[in-house]
Amino acid sequence: MSAVAAALVACAAGQRVCIVESTQWLGGQCTSQGVAALDEHRYIDTWPGNTQYGIFRQALRQAMATQFGVTHPVDASFNPGNAWVSNVCFLPECAHQVIAQMIAPACAAGLLTIYLLHELHAVHIAAGHIHGVEIQDAQQRRQVIHASYVVDASDAGDVLALANLRYVVGAEAHSDTGEDDAPYTARPTEVQSFTYGFAVEYVPGTVNTIAKPEGYTHLRDRQPFTLTLTGNDGEARPFRMFTDGPTGLPPFWTYRRLWDGAHVHPATSDIALINWNSNDYHEQSIIDRPAHERASALDEARRLSLAFLYWLQTEVPRDDGGFGYPELRLRYDVMGSHDGLSQVPYVRESRRSPGLTRIVANDIVVQHNPHARARHWEESVGVGWYFMDLHPAPGNMTSMFAPTRPFQIPMGALIPPDCHNLLLANKTIATTHLSNGAYRLHPIEWQIGTAVACIAIESLKTGATPAQLYRNLAHQEAVQRRVIASGQAIAWAIDIPTTHPLFVATQWLLRWGVVCDGARADRLEIGVDEPLSDSEYERLTAIIAQRGGNCAITRTMTWQEVCTAIRPLLP
């Protein structure tokens, strides 16, 4: 997701870009990794926080409507799957097609080159500078790409490893991060589970049972397979297949349903994505493991997903009595793979650089952030919001789903401390094991990609390294100006979207910390017709004086009037 977003921004600025992709589809978690249900916040339909991401979401809706013959107009209320985990669900190939359409102009202009089915083989680095990235295709033919800047948007932080740069894996110690839920000592092997998702179609009156996977009984009992989830509080949350659960929970089937057949008449079969705790593979990490151990873990993870499907077809308690739904048919075509599983697993946790700024759980969780927004970062280059969602890991079978405040993406988290021309994206950014659980979602990866492109463009323009940009206020604000101009928010204001005439001024007022307490600090809406509070007025007048501006501000001005008055002050 970060690679696509970064390429769109960089190519729009006239830069030449190469994307190296190990699968046949661009898009990462929304395509080849099979997570085709966007994990998002509640305001995303009216405030996507990034113009291009909003276009991407709407294009997904339209692509699904076209695919299945929906004739009515498709607006922001159209949810192809009518799923309860996401407002936008889709077939992974639709996302692949949408991305191809979005990048087509850059490819046609000769600005964007895509290397599909290529692996990263080596990174040539000396004195903290990457001089070349060596890649190889399926026939092991190799070539070296030379670029001014490299973005590590890989699933597991492969550039960090091959360049022998500093990184962290697994759970940090409490003494290191100060996080309430961090373990007493570091646990490098405690890396979140990964998952091979798959899609199934419900076809009444048919029998589609797959062959019993090797090791089925062992995998079923070890996991164990169940439709009941256990929350942080230890309370069991039981689901049923097609009807509401005994405690009122919605059906398992509609959790990540990609297509609701009732959208068209006559109705077609439903298609659902199966990405559930029961097919999360948490026996061992695949990061920094010998090749044979990694291959063994990936093979067992594949068999685990197929075993869960077999259990759903043969043993899951039926809503109408009995066991198993042989009516579930594996859709081999949906994932673009030979076995019906996602082309590669969805990897939730990567190697992480320490960065120049590290985001810890206390920066974002509700109990440490009393106002409506999480910790304020003046260096912010993007926003996001999701629960701190951690899946079981080797040595720790406990899940976590902790509430957070709407948060920001600090610029320093995207810059490693030990390489001058590398930028961090996706899950390689400077989070912790815990905070990564809130930053690893689709829209946040997109925002990270937009931000790293803006950093690279500004570095190319000025000749300053990303670290030098970060440490110089004028340069840092120049990067933020690019981010905002690209249509990306760096602070939360849900009543002022990127298309609003007051968007730019509002973003700078928030960046300067004008909203620090009072009513606006306790809500995500700005309220453009409301006057400044006393604290906001005092903060703003101090900023104007500090910056040597000549802006006439009075205590009775509304936010809208202030936005007009400070225009001469905007960077």
Coordinates of C-alpha atoms in Angstrom, one line a residue:
M1 CA 0.0 0.0 0.0
S2 CA 2.8 2.4 0.9
A3 CA 4.7 1.7 -2.3
V4 CA 1.7 2.4 -4.5
A5 CA 0.9 5.7 -2.7
A6 CA 4.5 6.8 -2.8
A7 CA 4.8 6.1 -6.5
L8 CA 1.6 8.1 -7.3
V9 CA 3.0 11.2 -5.4
A10 CA 6.5 10.9 -6.7
C11 CA 5.6 10.4 -10.3
A12 CA 3.1 13.3 -10.1
A13 CA 6.1 15.4 -9.2
G14 CA 8.0 14.2 -12.2
Q15 CA 10.2 11.8 -10.4
R16 CA 11.2 8.4 -11.9
V17 CA 10.2 5.4 -9.7
C18 CA 10.8 1.7 -9.7
I19 CA 8.6 -0.7 -7.7
V20 CA 9.9 -4.2 -7.0
E21 CA 7.1 -6.7 -6.2
S22 CA 7.5 -10.4 -5.4
T23 CA 4.0 -11.3 -6.5
Q24 CA 2.0 -10.7 -9.6
W25 CA -0.2 -8.0 -8.1
L26 CA 0.7 -4.6 -6.6
G27 CA -1.1 -3.6 -3.4
G28 CA 0.2 -5.8 -0.7
Q29 CA -2.4 -6.5 2.0
C30 CA -5.4 -5.5 -0.2
T31 CA -4.4 -7.7 -3.1
S32 CA -1.7 -10.5 -2.9
Q33 CA -2.1 -10.8 0.8
G34 CA -5.8 -11.2 0.5
V35 CA -7.0 -8.7 3.1
A36 CA -9.7 -7.4 0.8
A37 CA -11.7 -5.7 3.5
L38 CA -10.4 -2.3 4.4
D39 CA -9.6 -1.9 8.1
E40 CA -10.6 1.7 8.8
H41 CA -12.0 4.2 11.3
R42 CA -15.6 5.3 11.6
Y43 CA -15.3 8.7 9.8
I44 CA -13.5 7.3 6.7
D45 CA -16.4 7.8 4.2
T46 CA -16.6 11.5 4.9
W47 CA -13.0 12.2 6.0
P48 CA -10.6 9.8 4.3
G49 CA -7.7 12.1 5.3
N50 CA -6.0 11.5 1.9
T51 CA -7.6 12.5 -1.4
Q52 CA -6.0 9.7 -3.4
Y53 CA -7.0 7.1 -0.9
G54 CA -10.6 8.4 -1.1
I55 CA -10.4 8.0 -4.9
F56 CA -9.1 4.5 -4.4
R57 CA -11.9 3.5 -2.1
Q58 CA -14.6 4.8 -4.4
A59 CA -13.0 3.1 -7.4
L60 CA -13.1 -0.2 -5.5
R61 CA -16.8 0.2 -5.0
Q62 CA -17.3 1.0 -8.7
A63 CA -15.1 -1.9 -9.8
M64 CA -17.2 -4.3 -7.7
A65 CA -20.4 -2.9 -9.0
T66 CA -19.2 -3.4 -12.6
Q67 CA -17.9 -6.9 -11.9
F68 CA -21.3 -8.1 -10.6
G69 CA -23.6 -6.1 -12.8
V70 CA -25.0 -3.6 -10.2
T71 CA -27.0 -1.0 -12.2
H72 CA -27.9 1.6 -9.6
P73 CA -25.6 4.5 -8.9
V74 CA -22.7 3.7 -6.6
D75 CA -22.1 6.2 -3.9
A76 CA -20.3 6.3 -0.5
S77 CA -23.0 4.2 1.1
F78 CA -22.4 1.2 -1.2
N79 CA -20.7 -1.7 0.6
P80 CA -20.2 -4.6 -1.8
G81 CA -20.1 -7.2 0.9
N82 CA -22.3 -5.5 3.5
A83 CA -19.7 -6.7 6.0
W84 CA -19.6 -5.6 9.6
V85 CA -15.8 -5.2 9.7
S86 CA -15.5 -2.8 6.8
N87 CA -17.5 -0.4 4.7
V88 CA -15.5 -1.4 1.6
C89 CA -15.0 -5.1 0.8
F90 CA -14.0 -6.3 -2.6
L91 CA -12.3 -9.1 -4.6
P92 CA -8.5 -8.7 -4.5
E93 CA -8.3 -8.7 -8.3
C94 CA -10.6 -5.6 -8.3
A95 CA -8.0 -3.8 -6.2
H96 CA -5.3 -5.0 -8.5
Q97 CA -7.2 -3.5 -11.4
V98 CA -7.9 -0.2 -9.7
I99 CA -4.3 0.2 -8.8
A100 CA -3.3 -0.6 -12.4
Q101 CA -5.6 2.2 -13.6
M102 CA -4.3 4.7 -11.0
I103 CA -0.6 4.1 -12.0
A104 CA -1.3 3.8 -15.8
P105 CA -0.5 7.5 -16.6
A106 CA 2.8 7.3 -14.8
C107 CA 3.7 4.1 -16.6
A108 CA 2.7 5.5 -19.9
A109 CA 4.8 8.6 -19.3
G110 CA 7.9 6.4 -18.6
L111 CA 8.1 7.6 -15.0
L112 CA 7.1 4.3 -13.3
T113 CA 8.7 0.9 -13.9
I114 CA 7.2 -2.2 -12.3
Y115 CA 9.2 -5.3 -11.6
L116 CA 6.7 -8.0 -10.9
L117 CA 7.7 -11.5 -9.6
H118 CA 11.1 -10.1 -8.6
E119 CA 12.7 -10.7 -5.2
L120 CA 15.2 -8.5 -3.3
H121 CA 18.5 -10.3 -3.4
A122 CA 21.1 -7.8 -2.0
V123 CA 21.5 -4.2 -0.9
H124 CA 24.8 -2.5 -1.8
I125 CA 25.6 -0.1 1.0
A126 CA 28.7 1.8 2.1
A127 CA 29.1 4.6 4.7
G128 CA 25.4 4.7 5.4
H129 CA 24.4 5.2 1.8
I130 CA 22.6 2.6 -0.4
H131 CA 24.4 2.6 -3.8
G132 CA 22.3 -0.1 -5.4
V133 CA 19.5 -2.6 -4.9
E134 CA 20.0 -6.0 -6.5
I135 CA 16.9 -7.9 -7.5
Q136 CA 16.3 -11.3 -9.2
D137 CA 13.5 -12.8 -11.1
A138 CA 12.1 -16.4 -11.0
Q139 CA 14.9 -17.6 -13.2
Q140 CA 17.4 -16.0 -10.8
R141 CA 18.5 -13.5 -13.3
R142 CA 19.8 -10.5 -11.4
Q143 CA 20.1 -6.8 -12.0
V144 CA 21.0 -3.8 -9.9
I145 CA 18.8 -0.7 -9.6
H146 CA 20.4 2.6 -8.8
A147 CA 18.2 5.2 -7.1
S148 CA 18.7 8.4 -5.2
Y149 CA 16.3 7.1 -2.5
V150 CA 15.1 3.7 -1.5
V151 CA 11.8 3.0 0.4
D152 CA 11.5 -0.2 2.4
A153 CA 7.9 -1.1 1.8
S154 CA 8.5 -4.8 2.1
D155 CA 6.4 -7.2 4.2
A156 CA 9.1 -7.9 6.7
G157 CA 11.7 -5.1 6.4
D158 CA 14.0 -6.9 4.0
V159 CA 16.0 -3.9 3.1
L160 CA 16.9 -3.3 6.8
A161 CA 18.1 -6.9 7.1
L162 CA 20.1 -7.0 3.8
A163 CA 21.7 -3.6 4.4
N164 CA 22.7 -4.8 7.9
L165 CA 21.0 -1.8 9.5
R166 CA 19.6 -1.6 13.1
Y167 CA 16.2 -3.1 13.6
V168 CA 14.0 -4.6 16.3
V169 CA 11.9 -7.7 16.1
G170 CA 9.2 -8.9 18.5
A171 CA 8.2 -7.4 21.8
E172 CA 10.4 -4.8 23.5
A173 CA 10.9 -4.7 27.3
H174 CA 8.9 -2.4 29.5
S175 CA 12.2 -0.8 30.7
D176 CA 12.8 0.2 27.1
T177 CA 9.5 1.6 26.0
G178 CA 7.7 2.4 29.3
E179 CA 4.5 0.8 27.8
D180 CA 2.0 -0.5 30.3
D181 CA 1.5 -3.8 28.5
A182 CA 5.1 -4.4 27.4
P183 CA 6.7 -7.5 28.9
Y184 CA 9.3 -7.3 31.8
T185 CA 12.0 -8.5 29.4
A186 CA 12.3 -8.3 25.6
R187 CA 10.8 -11.2 23.6
P188 CA 12.4 -11.1 20.1
T189 CA 10.4 -14.2 19.0
E190 CA 7.0 -12.7 20.0
V191 CA 6.0 -11.6 16.5
Q192 CA 2.3 -11.4 15.6
S193 CA 0.8 -14.3 13.7
F194 CA 0.5 -14.2 9.9
T195 CA -2.4 -15.5 7.9
Y196 CA -3.2 -17.1 4.5
G197 CA -6.7 -15.9 3.7
F198 CA -9.0 -17.6 1.3
A199 CA -12.4 -16.9 -0.2
V200 CA -15.4 -19.2 -0.2
E201 CA -18.8 -19.1 -1.9
Y202 CA -22.0 -20.3 -0.3
V203 CA -23.9 -22.5 -2.8
P204 CA -27.0 -24.2 -1.2
G205 CA -27.6 -27.7 -2.2
T206 CA -24.1 -28.5 -3.3
V207 CA -21.2 -30.5 -1.8
N208 CA -17.8 -29.0 -2.2
T209 CA -15.7 -30.6 0.6
I210 CA -12.0 -30.4 -0.1
A211 CA -9.6 -33.3 0.5
K212 CA -8.7 -33.7 4.2
P213 CA -5.4 -31.7 4.6
E214 CA -2.3 -33.4 5.9
G215 CA -2.1 -33.2 9.7
Y216 CA -5.7 -32.0 10.0
T217 CA -6.5 -33.4 13.4
H218 CA -3.3 -32.1 15.0
L219 CA -3.9 -28.6 13.5
R220 CA -7.6 -28.5 14.4
D221 CA -6.9 -29.4 18.1
R222 CA -3.8 -27.3 18.5
Q223 CA -5.3 -24.1 17.3
P224 CA -8.2 -25.0 18.2
F225 CA -10.8 -24.3 15.6
T226 CA -13.8 -22.3 16.8
L227 CA -16.2 -19.6 16.0
T228 CA -15.9 -18.2 19.6
L229 CA -13.5 -15.4 20.2
T230 CA -12.1 -14.5 23.6
G231 CA -11.7 -10.8 24.4
N232 CA -9.1 -8.9 26.5
D233 CA -11.3 -9.4 29.5
G234 CA -11.3 -13.2 29.1
E235 CA -15.0 -13.2 28.2
A236 CA -16.1 -15.6 25.5
R237 CA -17.8 -14.1 22.4
P238 CA -19.7 -16.8 20.5
F239 CA -20.6 -16.5 16.9
R240 CA -22.9 -18.5 14.7
M241 CA -22.4 -19.1 11.0
F242 CA -25.3 -17.3 9.2
T243 CA -27.4 -16.1 12.1
D244 CA -26.8 -13.8 15.1
G245 CA -24.9 -15.4 18.0
P246 CA -26.6 -16.4 21.3
T247 CA -25.4 -13.0 22.8
G248 CA -26.5 -11.0 19.8
L249 CA -23.2 -10.9 17.9
P250 CA -23.6 -10.6 14.1
P251 CA -23.0 -13.7 11.9
F252 CA -19.5 -15.0 11.3
W253 CA -20.4 -15.2 7.6
T254 CA -20.8 -11.5 7.2
Y255 CA -17.6 -10.6 9.1
R256 CA -15.5 -10.2 6.0
R257 CA -18.0 -10.9 3.3
L258 CA -16.6 -9.6 0.1
W259 CA -19.8 -9.8 -2.0
D260 CA -23.4 -9.8 -0.9
G261 CA -25.4 -11.6 -3.6
A262 CA -28.5 -9.7 -2.6
H263 CA -27.2 -6.6 -4.3
V264 CA -28.4 -7.8 -7.6
H265 CA -31.6 -9.5 -8.9
P266 CA -31.8 -12.4 -9.2
A267 CA -29.5 -12.8 -6.2
T268 CA -26.1 -14.4 -6.8
S269 CA -24.1 -16.5 -4.3
D270 CA -22.3 -14.7 -1.4
I271 CA -18.5 -14.7 -1.3
A272 CA -16.7 -14.3 2.0
L273 CA -13.1 -13.8 3.0
I274 CA -12.0 -16.2 5.8
N275 CA -9.3 -14.4 7.8
W276 CA -10.0 -15.5 11.4
N277 CA -8.1 -16.3 14.6
S278 CA -8.5 -20.0 13.7
N279 CA -6.3 -19.7 10.6
D280 CA -3.8 -17.2 12.1
Y281 CA -0.5 -19.0 12.2
H282 CA 1.3 -18.3 15.5
E283 CA 3.6 -21.3 16.1
Q284 CA 6.7 -19.6 14.9
S285 CA 7.9 -16.4 13.3
I286 CA 9.3 -16.4 9.8
I287 CA 11.5 -13.4 10.4
D288 CA 15.3 -14.0 10.6
R289 CA 14.8 -17.8 10.4
P290 CA 16.9 -20.2 8.2
A291 CA 15.4 -20.9 4.8
H292 CA 14.3 -24.4 5.6
E293 CA 12.5 -23.3 8.8
R294 CA 10.8 -20.5 7.0
A295 CA 9.6 -22.8 4.3
S296 CA 8.3 -25.3 6.8
A297 CA 6.4 -22.7 8.7
L298 CA 4.8 -21.3 5.5
D299 CA 3.8 -24.8 4.4
E300 CA 2.2 -25.5 7.8
A301 CA 0.4 -22.1 7.7
R302 CA -1.1 -23.0 4.3
R303 CA -2.2 -26.4 5.6
L304 CA -3.7 -24.6 8.7
S305 CA -5.9 -22.4 6.5
L306 CA -7.1 -25.4 4.4
A307 CA -7.7 -27.4 7.6
F308 CA -9.9 -24.6 8.9
L309 CA -11.9 -24.7 5.7
Y310 CA -12.3 -28.4 5.9
W311 CA -13.5 -28.0 9.5
L312 CA -16.1 -25.4 8.3
Q313 CA -17.2 -27.8 5.7
T314 CA -17.4 -30.9 8.0
E315 CA -17.4 -30.1 11.7
V316 CA -18.5 -26.5 12.6
P317 CA -21.9 -26.6 14.4
R318 CA -24.7 -25.7 12.0
D319 CA -27.2 -23.0 12.8
D320 CA -30.0 -25.5 11.9
G321 CA -28.4 -28.5 13.8
G322 CA -25.8 -31.0 12.7
F323 CA -22.3 -30.2 11.7
G324 CA -20.5 -28.8 8.7
Y325 CA -21.3 -26.7 5.7
P326 CA -20.3 -28.7 2.6
E327 CA -22.1 -26.0 0.7
L328 CA -19.0 -23.7 1.1
R329 CA -17.0 -23.8 -2.1
L330 CA -13.4 -22.7 -2.2
R331 CA -13.0 -20.0 -4.9
Y332 CA -9.7 -20.8 -6.4
D333 CA -9.9 -17.8 -8.7
V334 CA -10.4 -15.0 -6.2
M335 CA -6.8 -14.9 -4.8
G336 CA -5.0 -15.4 -8.1
S337 CA -3.2 -18.5 -6.8
H338 CA -3.2 -22.2 -7.6
D339 CA -4.5 -23.4 -4.2
G340 CA -7.1 -20.8 -3.5
L341 CA -5.1 -19.2 -0.7
S342 CA -3.7 -15.7 -0.8
Q343 CA -0.5 -15.5 -3.0
V344 CA 1.5 -14.6 0.1
P345 CA 0.5 -14.5 3.8
Y346 CA -0.8 -11.3 5.4
V347 CA 2.2 -10.3 7.6
R348 CA 1.1 -8.2 10.6
E349 CA 4.5 -7.4 12.0
S350 CA 7.9 -6.6 10.4
R351 CA 11.4 -5.8 11.4
R352 CA 11.2 -2.2 12.7
S353 CA 13.8 0.5 12.5
P354 CA 14.4 2.5 15.7
G355 CA 13.9 5.6 13.6
L356 CA 14.5 9.2 14.7
T357 CA 11.2 9.3 16.5
R358 CA 9.7 6.1 18.0
I359 CA 5.9 5.8 18.5
V360 CA 5.1 3.9 21.7
A361 CA 1.7 2.6 22.9
N362 CA 1.4 5.4 25.5
D363 CA 1.4 7.9 22.7
I364 CA -1.9 6.7 21.3
V365 CA -3.9 4.6 23.8
V366 CA -7.0 6.2 25.5
Q367 CA -5.8 5.9 29.1
H368 CA -2.8 8.1 28.4
N369 CA -4.5 10.7 26.1
P370 CA -7.4 12.4 27.9
H371 CA -8.5 14.6 25.0
A372 CA -10.1 13.6 21.6
R373 CA -6.8 13.3 19.9
A374 CA -3.7 11.3 20.7
R375 CA -0.3 12.9 21.5
H376 CA 0.3 15.9 19.3
W377 CA 3.4 15.7 17.1
E378 CA 4.5 19.0 15.5
E379 CA 6.5 16.9 13.0
S380 CA 3.4 15.0 11.9
V381 CA 3.2 14.0 8.2
G382 CA -0.1 12.0 8.3
V383 CA -2.9 10.7 10.4
G384 CA -4.5 7.4 11.3
W385 CA -6.9 5.7 13.7
Y386 CA -7.4 2.1 14.6
F387 CA -7.5 0.0 17.7
M388 CA -4.2 -1.4 19.0
D389 CA -5.0 -4.8 17.6
L390 CA -2.5 -7.6 18.4
H391 CA -3.0 -11.2 17.3
P392 CA -1.5 -14.2 19.1
A393 CA 2.3 -14.7 18.7
P394 CA 4.7 -17.4 19.5
G395 CA 4.9 -17.7 23.2
N396 CA 2.0 -15.4 23.8
M397 CA -1.5 -16.6 22.8
T398 CA -3.2 -13.5 24.2
S399 CA -5.0 -11.2 21.8
M400 CA -5.3 -7.4 22.4
F401 CA -7.9 -5.0 21.1
A402 CA -7.2 -1.8 23.0
P403 CA -8.9 1.5 22.1
T404 CA -6.8 4.4 20.9
R405 CA -7.3 8.1 20.1
P406 CA -7.1 9.4 16.5
F407 CA -3.3 9.7 16.1
Q408 CA -0.6 11.2 13.8
I409 CA 2.4 9.8 11.9
P410 CA 5.5 11.6 13.1
M411 CA 8.1 12.3 10.4
G412 CA 11.0 10.9 12.4
A413 CA 9.4 7.5 12.5
L414 CA 9.9 7.2 8.7
I415 CA 13.6 7.9 8.8
P416 CA 16.2 5.4 10.0
P417 CA 19.1 6.7 12.1
D418 CA 21.8 4.8 10.2
C419 CA 21.2 5.3 6.4
H420 CA 21.2 8.6 4.6
N421 CA 18.9 7.6 1.6
L422 CA 16.6 5.0 3.0
L423 CA 13.0 5.8 4.0
L424 CA 10.7 3.5 6.1
A425 CA 7.2 2.5 5.0
N426 CA 4.5 0.0 5.8
K427 CA 5.4 -1.8 9.0
T428 CA 9.1 -1.0 9.0
I429 CA 8.5 2.4 10.6
A430 CA 9.6 3.2 14.1
T431 CA 6.7 1.7 16.1
T432 CA 6.9 -0.9 18.8
H433 CA 5.5 -4.4 19.0
L434 CA 2.4 -2.8 20.6
S435 CA 1.9 0.4 18.7
N436 CA 2.5 -1.4 15.4
G437 CA -0.9 -3.1 16.1
A438 CA -2.6 0.3 15.4
Y439 CA -0.3 1.5 12.5
R440 CA -0.4 -1.6 10.2
L441 CA -3.8 -1.0 8.5
H442 CA -4.6 -0.1 4.9
P443 CA -5.3 3.7 5.1
I444 CA -2.3 4.3 7.4
E445 CA 0.1 2.5 5.1
W446 CA -1.2 4.6 2.3
Q447 CA -0.6 7.8 4.3
I448 CA 2.9 6.6 5.2
G449 CA 3.7 6.1 1.5
T450 CA 2.4 9.6 0.6
A451 CA 4.6 11.1 3.4
V452 CA 7.8 9.3 2.4
A453 CA 7.4 10.4 -1.2
C454 CA 7.2 14.0 0.0
I455 CA 10.3 13.6 2.1
A456 CA 12.2 12.1 -0.8
I457 CA 11.1 14.9 -3.2
E458 CA 12.1 17.6 -0.8
S459 CA 15.5 15.9 -0.2
L460 CA 16.1 15.8 -4.0
K461 CA 15.1 19.5 -4.3
T462 CA 17.3 20.7 -1.4
G463 CA 20.1 18.3 -1.4
A464 CA 19.5 17.7 2.3
T465 CA 19.2 14.1 3.6
P466 CA 15.9 13.1 5.2
A467 CA 17.5 13.3 8.6
Q468 CA 18.7 16.9 7.9
L469 CA 15.2 17.8 6.8
Y470 CA 13.8 16.4 10.0
R471 CA 16.2 18.3 12.2
N472 CA 15.7 21.7 10.5
L473 CA 12.3 23.4 11.2
A474 CA 12.1 25.2 7.8
H475 CA 12.9 22.0 6.0
Q476 CA 10.4 20.0 8.1
E477 CA 7.7 22.5 7.4
A478 CA 8.5 22.3 3.7
V479 CA 7.9 18.6 3.8
Q480 CA 4.6 19.2 5.6
R481 CA 3.6 21.8 3.0
R482 CA 4.1 19.1 0.3
V483 CA 2.1 16.6 2.3
I484 CA -0.8 19.0 2.7
A485 CA -0.6 20.1 -0.9
S486 CA -0.9 16.5 -2.0
G487 CA -4.2 16.3 -0.2
Q488 CA -3.2 14.5 3.0
A489 CA -4.1 15.7 6.5
I490 CA -1.4 15.9 9.2
A491 CA -3.9 16.5 12.0
W492 CA -7.5 15.6 12.8
A493 CA -10.4 17.9 11.8
I494 CA -13.3 15.7 10.6
D495 CA -15.6 18.6 9.6
I496 CA -12.9 20.0 7.3
P497 CA -12.0 17.5 4.6
T498 CA -9.2 17.9 2.1
T499 CA -11.5 19.5 -0.4
H500 CA -12.7 22.2 2.1
P501 CA -11.4 25.8 1.4
L502 CA -10.2 26.0 4.9
F503 CA -8.3 22.7 4.9
V504 CA -4.8 24.1 4.4
A505 CA -5.1 26.8 7.1
T506 CA -6.8 24.5 9.5
Q507 CA -4.0 21.9 9.1
W508 CA -1.4 24.6 9.9
L509 CA -3.3 25.9 12.9
L510 CA -3.5 22.4 14.3
R511 CA 0.2 21.7 13.4
W512 CA 1.2 24.8 15.5
G513 CA -0.7 23.4 18.5
V514 CA -3.3 26.2 18.6
V515 CA -5.9 23.6 19.8
C516 CA -4.4 22.4 23.1
D517 CA -7.4 22.4 25.5
G518 CA -11.0 23.4 25.7
A519 CA -14.0 22.3 23.6
R520 CA -12.0 21.8 20.4
A521 CA -9.5 19.6 22.1
D522 CA -12.3 17.4 23.4
R523 CA -13.8 16.7 19.9
L524 CA -12.6 16.0 16.4
E525 CA -14.8 18.7 14.8
I526 CA -13.4 22.2 14.5
G527 CA -16.6 24.2 14.3
V528 CA -15.6 26.9 11.8
D529 CA -18.3 29.3 12.9
E530 CA -17.3 29.2 16.6
P531 CA -14.9 31.8 18.0
L532 CA -11.4 31.0 19.4
S533 CA -11.2 30.1 23.0
D534 CA -9.0 32.3 25.3
S535 CA -6.2 29.6 25.2
E536 CA -6.4 29.3 21.5
Y537 CA -6.2 33.0 21.0
E538 CA -3.2 33.3 23.3
R539 CA -1.5 30.4 21.6
L540 CA -2.1 31.9 18.2
T541 CA -0.9 35.4 19.1
A542 CA 2.3 33.9 20.5
I543 CA 2.9 31.9 17.3
I544 CA 2.3 35.0 15.1
A545 CA 4.8 37.0 17.2
Q546 CA 7.3 34.1 17.1
R547 CA 7.1 33.9 13.3
G548 CA 7.2 37.7 12.8
G549 CA 3.8 37.7 11.1
N550 CA 1.6 40.7 10.5
C551 CA -1.8 39.2 11.1
A552 CA -4.7 41.1 12.8
I553 CA -6.3 38.6 15.2
T554 CA -9.0 39.5 17.7
R555 CA -10.6 37.4 20.5
T556 CA -14.0 37.5 18.9
M557 CA -12.9 36.0 15.5
T558 CA -14.4 32.7 14.4
W559 CA -12.1 29.9 13.2
Q560 CA -13.1 30.7 9.6
E561 CA -12.1 34.3 10.1
V562 CA -8.8 33.3 11.6
C563 CA -8.1 31.0 8.7
T564 CA -8.5 34.0 6.4
A565 CA -6.4 36.3 8.5
I566 CA -3.4 34.0 8.9
R567 CA -2.9 33.3 5.2
P568 CA 0.2 35.6 5.0
L569 CA 1.7 33.4 7.7
L570 CA 1.2 30.1 6.1
P571 CA 4.5 28.4 4.9

